[in-house]
Short mmCIF file of C-alpha atoms and ligand atoms in Angstrom, two decimals:
data_model
loop_
_atom_site.label_atom_id
_atom_site.label_comp_id
_atom_site.label_asym_id
_atom_site.label_seq_id
_atom_site.Cartn_x
_atom_site.Cartn_y
_atom_site.Cartn_z
CA UNK A 1 10.78 -20.96 91.07
CA UNK A 2 8.34 -22.49 88.52
CA UNK A 3 8.76 -25.92 86.91
CA UNK A 4 7.81 -24.16 83.70
CA UNK A 5 9.76 -21.02 83.51
CA UNK A 6 9.16 -18.35 80.95
CA UNK A 7 12.27 -18.35 78.29
CA UNK A 8 14.54 -15.38 78.84
CA UNK A 9 16.74 -16.12 75.92
CA UNK A 10 18.41 -13.28 73.95
CA UNK A 11 17.66 -12.66 70.48
CA UNK A 12 21.22 -14.01 69.38
CA UNK A 13 20.74 -17.10 71.68
CA UNK A 14 17.34 -17.81 69.84
CA UNK A 15 19.05 -17.32 66.55
CA UNK A 16 21.73 -19.94 67.33
CA UNK A 17 19.01 -22.45 68.59
CA UNK A 18 17.27 -21.69 65.10
CA UNK A 19 20.54 -22.52 63.40
CA UNK A 20 21.14 -25.69 65.40
CA UNK A 21 17.41 -26.88 64.66
CA UNK A 22 18.55 -27.22 61.00
CA UNK A 23 20.25 -30.29 62.09
CA UNK A 24 18.99 -33.23 64.14
CA UNK A 25 18.02 -32.43 67.57
CA UNK A 26 18.32 -35.39 70.21
CA UNK A 27 14.87 -36.55 71.05
CA UNK A 28 15.80 -37.52 74.46
CA UNK A 29 18.27 -35.71 76.69
CA UNK A 30 19.49 -37.14 80.20
CA UNK A 31 21.27 -34.93 82.62
CA UNK A 32 23.47 -35.93 85.70
CA UNK A 33 23.01 -32.53 87.73
CA UNK A 34 26.16 -32.53 89.66
CA UNK A 35 28.03 -29.97 91.64
CA UNK A 36 25.26 -28.26 93.84
CA UNK A 37 27.45 -28.68 96.99
CA UNK A 38 30.78 -27.24 95.43
CA UNK A 39 28.66 -24.42 93.98
CA UNK A 40 27.46 -23.84 97.66
CA UNK A 41 30.96 -24.02 99.18
CA UNK A 42 32.28 -21.59 96.15
CA UNK A 43 29.49 -19.28 97.09
CA UNK A 44 29.75 -19.55 100.82
CA UNK A 45 26.18 -20.58 101.26
CA UNK A 46 24.49 -23.63 102.85
CA UNK A 47 24.31 -26.79 100.95
CA UNK A 48 20.57 -26.45 100.89
CA UNK A 49 20.83 -23.29 99.02
CA UNK A 50 23.03 -25.08 96.47
CA UNK A 51 20.33 -27.66 95.88
CA UNK A 52 17.75 -24.93 95.74
CA UNK A 53 19.73 -23.05 93.07
CA UNK A 54 20.31 -26.45 91.34
CA UNK A 55 16.21 -26.74 91.15
CA UNK A 56 16.15 -23.20 89.48
CA UNK A 57 18.64 -24.43 86.92
CA UNK A 58 16.61 -27.38 86.04
CA UNK A 59 13.63 -25.08 85.41
CA UNK A 60 15.76 -22.81 83.12
CA UNK A 61 17.16 -25.83 81.35
CA UNK A 62 13.78 -27.36 80.64
CA UNK A 63 12.69 -23.93 79.21
CA UNK A 64 15.75 -24.30 76.79
CA UNK A 65 15.03 -27.81 75.94
CA UNK A 66 11.42 -26.66 75.14
CA UNK A 67 12.71 -24.14 72.82
CA UNK A 68 14.87 -26.73 70.96
CA UNK A 69 12.01 -29.07 71.04
CA UNK A 70 13.74 -31.87 72.82
CA UNK A 71 10.76 -34.46 73.50
CA UNK A 72 11.94 -36.04 76.54
CA UNK A 73 14.05 -34.94 79.39
CA UNK A 74 15.37 -37.49 82.32
CA UNK A 75 17.26 -35.86 85.15
CA UNK A 76 18.98 -37.54 88.06
CA UNK A 77 17.55 -35.78 91.22
CA UNK A 78 18.23 -38.10 93.89
CA UNK A 79 19.98 -41.51 93.94
CA UNK A 80 19.46 -44.21 96.27
CA UNK A 81 23.23 -43.77 97.32
CA UNK A 82 22.19 -40.12 98.40
CA UNK A 83 20.39 -41.71 101.33
CA UNK A 84 23.64 -42.25 102.79
CA UNK A 85 24.37 -38.47 103.11
CA UNK A 86 23.87 -36.67 106.59
CA UNK A 87 20.39 -36.80 107.85
CA UNK A 88 20.30 -33.10 107.72
CA UNK A 89 21.07 -33.02 104.03
CA UNK A 90 18.90 -35.77 103.15
CA UNK A 91 15.97 -34.01 105.04
CA UNK A 92 16.68 -30.86 103.31
CA UNK A 93 16.56 -32.66 100.06
CA UNK A 94 13.22 -34.34 100.80
CA UNK A 95 11.78 -31.02 102.07
CA UNK A 96 12.89 -29.14 98.66
CA UNK A 97 11.25 -32.23 96.96
CA UNK A 98 8.01 -31.75 99.04
CA UNK A 99 7.85 -28.05 98.13
CA UNK A 100 8.61 -28.67 94.47
CA UNK A 101 6.33 -31.65 93.81
CA UNK A 102 3.60 -29.87 95.78
CA UNK A 103 4.06 -26.54 93.28
CA UNK A 104 3.11 -28.89 90.32
CA UNK A 105 -0.46 -28.81 91.45
CA UNK A 106 -0.55 -24.97 91.31
CA UNK A 107 1.02 -25.46 87.71
CA UNK A 108 -1.57 -27.93 86.40
CA UNK A 109 -2.91 -25.47 83.59
CA UNK A 110 0.50 -24.65 82.38
CA UNK A 111 1.60 -28.29 82.56
CA UNK A 112 -1.41 -29.31 80.35
CA UNK A 113 -1.23 -26.26 78.05
CA UNK A 114 2.35 -27.50 77.31
CA UNK A 115 1.38 -31.18 77.39
CA UNK A 116 4.11 -32.17 79.83
CA UNK A 117 3.87 -35.58 81.47
CA UNK A 118 6.03 -35.91 84.67
CA UNK A 119 7.19 -39.23 85.56
CA UNK A 120 9.15 -39.98 88.84
CA UNK A 121 11.45 -42.91 88.16
CA UNK A 122 12.83 -44.82 90.96
CA UNK A 123 12.13 -46.92 94.08
CA UNK A 124 9.42 -44.89 95.52
CA UNK A 125 8.87 -47.41 98.45
CA UNK A 126 12.05 -45.97 100.00
CA UNK A 127 10.65 -42.61 100.15
CA UNK A 128 8.75 -40.92 103.19
CA UNK A 129 5.14 -41.73 102.94
CA UNK A 130 3.86 -38.22 102.54
CA UNK A 131 6.18 -37.36 99.64
CA UNK A 132 5.57 -40.59 97.77
CA UNK A 133 1.87 -39.72 98.01
CA UNK A 134 2.45 -36.24 96.48
CA UNK A 135 4.70 -37.82 93.75
CA UNK A 136 2.09 -40.39 92.83
CA UNK A 137 -0.68 -37.79 92.57
CA UNK A 138 1.53 -35.34 90.58
CA UNK A 139 2.25 -38.41 88.20
CA UNK A 140 -1.59 -39.34 87.90
CA UNK A 141 -2.39 -35.63 87.32
CA UNK A 142 -0.20 -35.53 84.10
CA UNK A 143 -0.34 -39.07 82.88
CA UNK A 144 -2.52 -38.10 79.84
CA UNK A 145 -0.22 -35.51 78.77
CA UNK A 146 1.91 -36.50 75.78
CA UNK A 147 3.88 -33.49 73.90
CA UNK A 148 6.80 -33.57 76.34
CA UNK A 149 7.97 -36.11 79.06
CA UNK A 150 9.97 -35.05 82.15
CA UNK A 151 11.35 -38.26 83.96
CA UNK A 152 12.82 -37.26 87.54
CA UNK A 153 14.99 -39.99 88.80
CA UNK A 154 14.24 -39.78 92.52
CA UNK A 155 15.39 -42.45 94.79
CA UNK A 156 16.90 -44.17 91.70
CA UNK A 157 20.23 -46.24 90.80
CA UNK A 158 20.19 -47.88 87.39
CA UNK A 159 21.19 -51.40 89.09
CA UNK A 160 18.18 -51.17 91.27
CA UNK A 161 15.90 -50.65 88.28
CA UNK A 162 17.49 -53.44 86.33
CA UNK A 163 17.03 -55.61 89.49
CA UNK A 164 13.42 -54.81 89.84
CA UNK A 165 12.93 -55.47 86.02
CA UNK A 166 14.48 -58.91 86.35
CA UNK A 167 12.44 -59.68 89.52
CA UNK A 168 9.11 -58.70 87.72
CA UNK A 169 10.10 -60.97 85.08
CA UNK A 170 11.07 -63.87 87.30
CA UNK A 171 7.95 -63.57 89.17
CA UNK A 172 5.92 -63.63 85.77
CA UNK A 173 7.72 -66.66 84.71
CA UNK A 174 7.02 -68.47 87.95
CA UNK A 175 3.46 -67.65 87.44
CA UNK A 176 3.25 -69.13 83.88
CA UNK A 177 2.57 -65.75 82.36
CA UNK A 178 5.60 -65.86 80.23
CA UNK A 179 7.76 -68.74 79.01
CA UNK A 180 11.52 -68.84 80.09
CA UNK A 181 12.54 -68.64 76.31
CA UNK A 182 10.61 -65.34 76.01
CA UNK A 183 13.13 -63.58 78.16
CA UNK A 184 14.87 -61.17 75.91
CA UNK A 185 16.85 -57.87 75.90
CA UNK A 186 13.68 -56.11 74.51
CA UNK A 187 11.68 -57.68 77.47
CA UNK A 188 14.21 -56.52 80.09
CA UNK A 189 14.14 -52.98 78.33
CA UNK A 190 10.20 -52.92 78.33
CA UNK A 191 10.23 -53.79 82.31
CA UNK A 192 12.61 -50.82 83.05
CA UNK A 193 10.94 -47.47 84.35
CA UNK A 194 12.01 -45.55 81.34
CA UNK A 195 9.99 -45.50 77.89
CA UNK A 196 12.93 -44.57 75.56
CA UNK A 197 16.70 -44.43 75.53
CA UNK A 198 18.52 -40.98 75.68
CA UNK A 199 20.22 -39.63 72.67
CA UNK A 200 22.35 -37.46 74.70
CA UNK A 201 23.46 -37.72 78.17
CA UNK A 202 25.13 -34.51 79.90
CA UNK A 203 27.08 -34.61 83.24
CA UNK A 204 28.13 -31.42 84.87
CA UNK A 205 30.82 -30.61 87.52
CA UNK A 206 33.80 -32.37 85.83
CA UNK A 207 33.12 -35.91 87.07
CA UNK A 208 33.56 -38.21 84.54
CA UNK A 209 31.42 -41.30 85.53
CA UNK A 210 27.83 -42.36 85.03
CA UNK A 211 27.14 -43.11 88.68
CA UNK A 212 24.63 -45.85 88.20
CA UNK A 213 22.24 -43.76 86.03
CA UNK A 214 20.74 -45.20 83.15
CA UNK A 215 23.37 -47.80 82.45
CA UNK A 216 21.23 -49.96 80.48
CA UNK A 217 19.73 -47.24 78.28
CA UNK A 218 22.78 -45.22 77.52
CA UNK A 219 25.02 -47.81 75.62
CA UNK A 220 24.41 -45.94 72.41
CA UNK A 221 23.82 -42.29 73.99
CA UNK A 222 26.32 -39.49 73.16
CA UNK A 223 28.06 -38.55 76.29
CA UNK A 224 28.88 -34.95 76.98
CA UNK A 225 31.00 -34.25 80.20
CA UNK A 226 31.43 -30.49 81.28
CA UNK A 227 33.40 -28.97 84.06
CA UNK A 228 30.69 -26.55 84.96
CA UNK A 229 28.96 -26.83 88.37
CA UNK A 230 25.23 -27.67 87.82
CA UNK A 231 24.03 -24.35 89.37
CA UNK A 232 26.13 -22.40 86.71
CA UNK A 233 25.14 -24.55 83.60
CA UNK A 234 24.24 -22.13 81.09
CA UNK A 235 22.40 -22.39 77.52
CA UNK A 236 25.87 -22.33 75.83
CA UNK A 237 26.65 -25.57 77.84
CA UNK A 238 23.65 -27.21 76.67
CA UNK A 239 24.11 -26.05 73.05
CA UNK A 240 27.72 -27.38 73.29
CA UNK A 241 26.26 -30.87 74.07
CA UNK A 242 23.83 -30.59 71.25
CA UNK A 243 26.55 -29.56 68.82
CA UNK A 244 28.53 -32.70 70.01
CA UNK A 245 25.62 -34.92 69.31
CA UNK A 246 24.84 -33.48 65.89
CA UNK A 247 28.65 -34.13 65.04
CA UNK A 248 28.38 -37.66 66.09
CA UNK A 249 24.73 -38.02 64.80
CA UNK A 250 25.26 -40.25 61.84
CA UNK A 251 27.26 -42.80 63.84
CA UNK A 252 24.86 -42.69 66.92
CA UNK A 253 21.76 -43.33 64.27
CA UNK A 254 23.51 -46.22 62.71
CA UNK A 255 24.19 -47.92 66.16
CA UNK A 256 20.67 -47.23 67.22
CA UNK A 257 19.52 -48.69 64.13
CA UNK A 258 21.38 -51.86 64.46
CA UNK A 259 20.41 -52.37 68.15
CA UNK A 260 17.50 -54.68 68.56
CA UNK A 261 14.18 -52.80 68.80
CA UNK A 262 12.50 -52.41 72.19
CA UNK A 263 9.44 -53.51 70.44
CA UNK A 264 8.05 -57.08 71.50
CA UNK A 265 6.13 -58.77 69.05
CA UNK A 266 5.02 -61.84 70.80
CA UNK A 267 1.27 -61.60 71.82
CA UNK A 268 1.91 -63.54 75.19
CA UNK A 269 4.50 -61.16 76.15
CA UNK A 270 2.44 -58.18 75.08
CA UNK A 271 -0.29 -59.34 77.27
CA UNK A 272 1.99 -59.60 80.32
CA UNK A 273 3.44 -56.19 79.58
CA UNK A 274 -0.15 -54.56 79.52
CA UNK A 275 -0.82 -56.12 82.63
CA UNK A 276 2.49 -54.79 84.08
CA UNK A 277 1.61 -51.10 83.20
CA UNK A 278 -1.78 -51.64 84.68
CA UNK A 279 -0.18 -53.07 87.79
CA UNK A 280 2.17 -50.12 88.00
CA UNK A 281 -0.62 -47.53 87.49
CA UNK A 282 -2.82 -49.11 90.13
CA UNK A 283 0.32 -49.13 92.62
CA UNK A 284 0.58 -45.39 91.86
CA UNK A 285 -3.33 -44.97 92.92
CA UNK A 286 -2.66 -46.91 96.12
CA UNK A 287 0.17 -44.47 96.92
CA UNK A 288 -1.86 -41.52 96.01
CA UNK A 289 -4.89 -42.55 97.92
CA UNK A 290 -2.84 -43.75 101.15
C1 FPP B 301 24.28 -33.39 92.85
O1 FPP B 301 25.09 -32.32 93.51
C2 FPP B 301 22.83 -33.05 93.20
C3 FPP B 301 22.09 -33.54 93.97
C4 FPP B 301 22.50 -34.94 94.69
C5 FPP B 301 20.66 -33.21 94.11
C6 FPP B 301 20.15 -32.53 92.68
C7 FPP B 301 18.95 -32.06 93.07
C8 FPP B 301 18.41 -30.98 92.33
C9 FPP B 301 19.34 -30.22 91.36
C10 FPP B 301 17.01 -30.37 92.85
C11 FPP B 301 16.17 -31.11 92.00
C12 FPP B 301 14.95 -31.22 92.74
C13 FPP B 301 13.76 -31.79 92.47
C14 FPP B 301 12.67 -31.84 93.46
C15 FPP B 301 13.57 -32.36 91.11
P1 FPP B 301 26.02 -32.99 94.92
O2 FPP B 301 25.25 -32.67 95.99
O3 FPP B 301 26.57 -34.36 94.41
O4 FPP B 301 27.12 -31.59 94.65
P2 FPP B 301 28.77 -31.92 94.85
O5 FPP B 301 29.00 -32.96 93.61
O6 FPP B 301 29.38 -30.79 94.63
O7 FPP B 301 29.05 -32.68 96.10
MG1 MG B 302 28.15 -34.92 93.43
#
């Protein structure tokens, strides 16, 4: 199945979306896609089939988000903890990722047409070399698209991301690129892999945990837990989350306004951050050309 699926919404569903769009729509939605294996067990199919159905659901869900005009989506596709699963399952998930990331190249025109930038966030050094190369090429291919962002958290945990941010800052301080008193919440935020914080976080499968996903970024997000298993997630489950966000919107907006902005004003720090994004880009080019 394609990353950019055609919308197959009914007239009634489109009508409901139009009504919801009269209210505030979250700019950034994050999703913990949980329950693939329980779905597989329920359907008496292999785990790999459950994960494959999980990808198909992701594709559907992205088309609903497009219809809702959500600008940024971040999905938890593979955590660093998932490396501890059986070798068979990890290999199957890596193979699924190879197939799906390779498919992005066939869909380049569609991605450009919709202006979708694909970013894979996580510790890419832990991935097999061939997959890392594919991912880096896919990211470079879409880096200039700016209408919509899809962040795929793959080989990711939030604590690893925060540690990476702190290490980057400590290294810069040691090299005299920034002063110790320039270390701030904003700077740590800017050194994370994400560019913005989610307004709404959805987790499926009835688990009521964050499982080391975007811990720093979700302090003011509306959180929507739903019992449905990810491959059975439907448009009404997503709209339920959006409705919940709308009801809490005033309060969330106030919290977000009160929160110190991510923007860094200090020129010295700005210089370091520009250099960091250049360095990360060069790292991607190295992975892509390996
Ligand atoms: C959680 O369900 C799901 C995963 C660990 C994998 C998620 C992957 C996809 C949806 C496919 C996306 C692929 C790409 C390349 C973006 P689980 O395995 O924890 O199931 P359980 O909670 O029922 O045990
Ligand atoms: Mg799970």
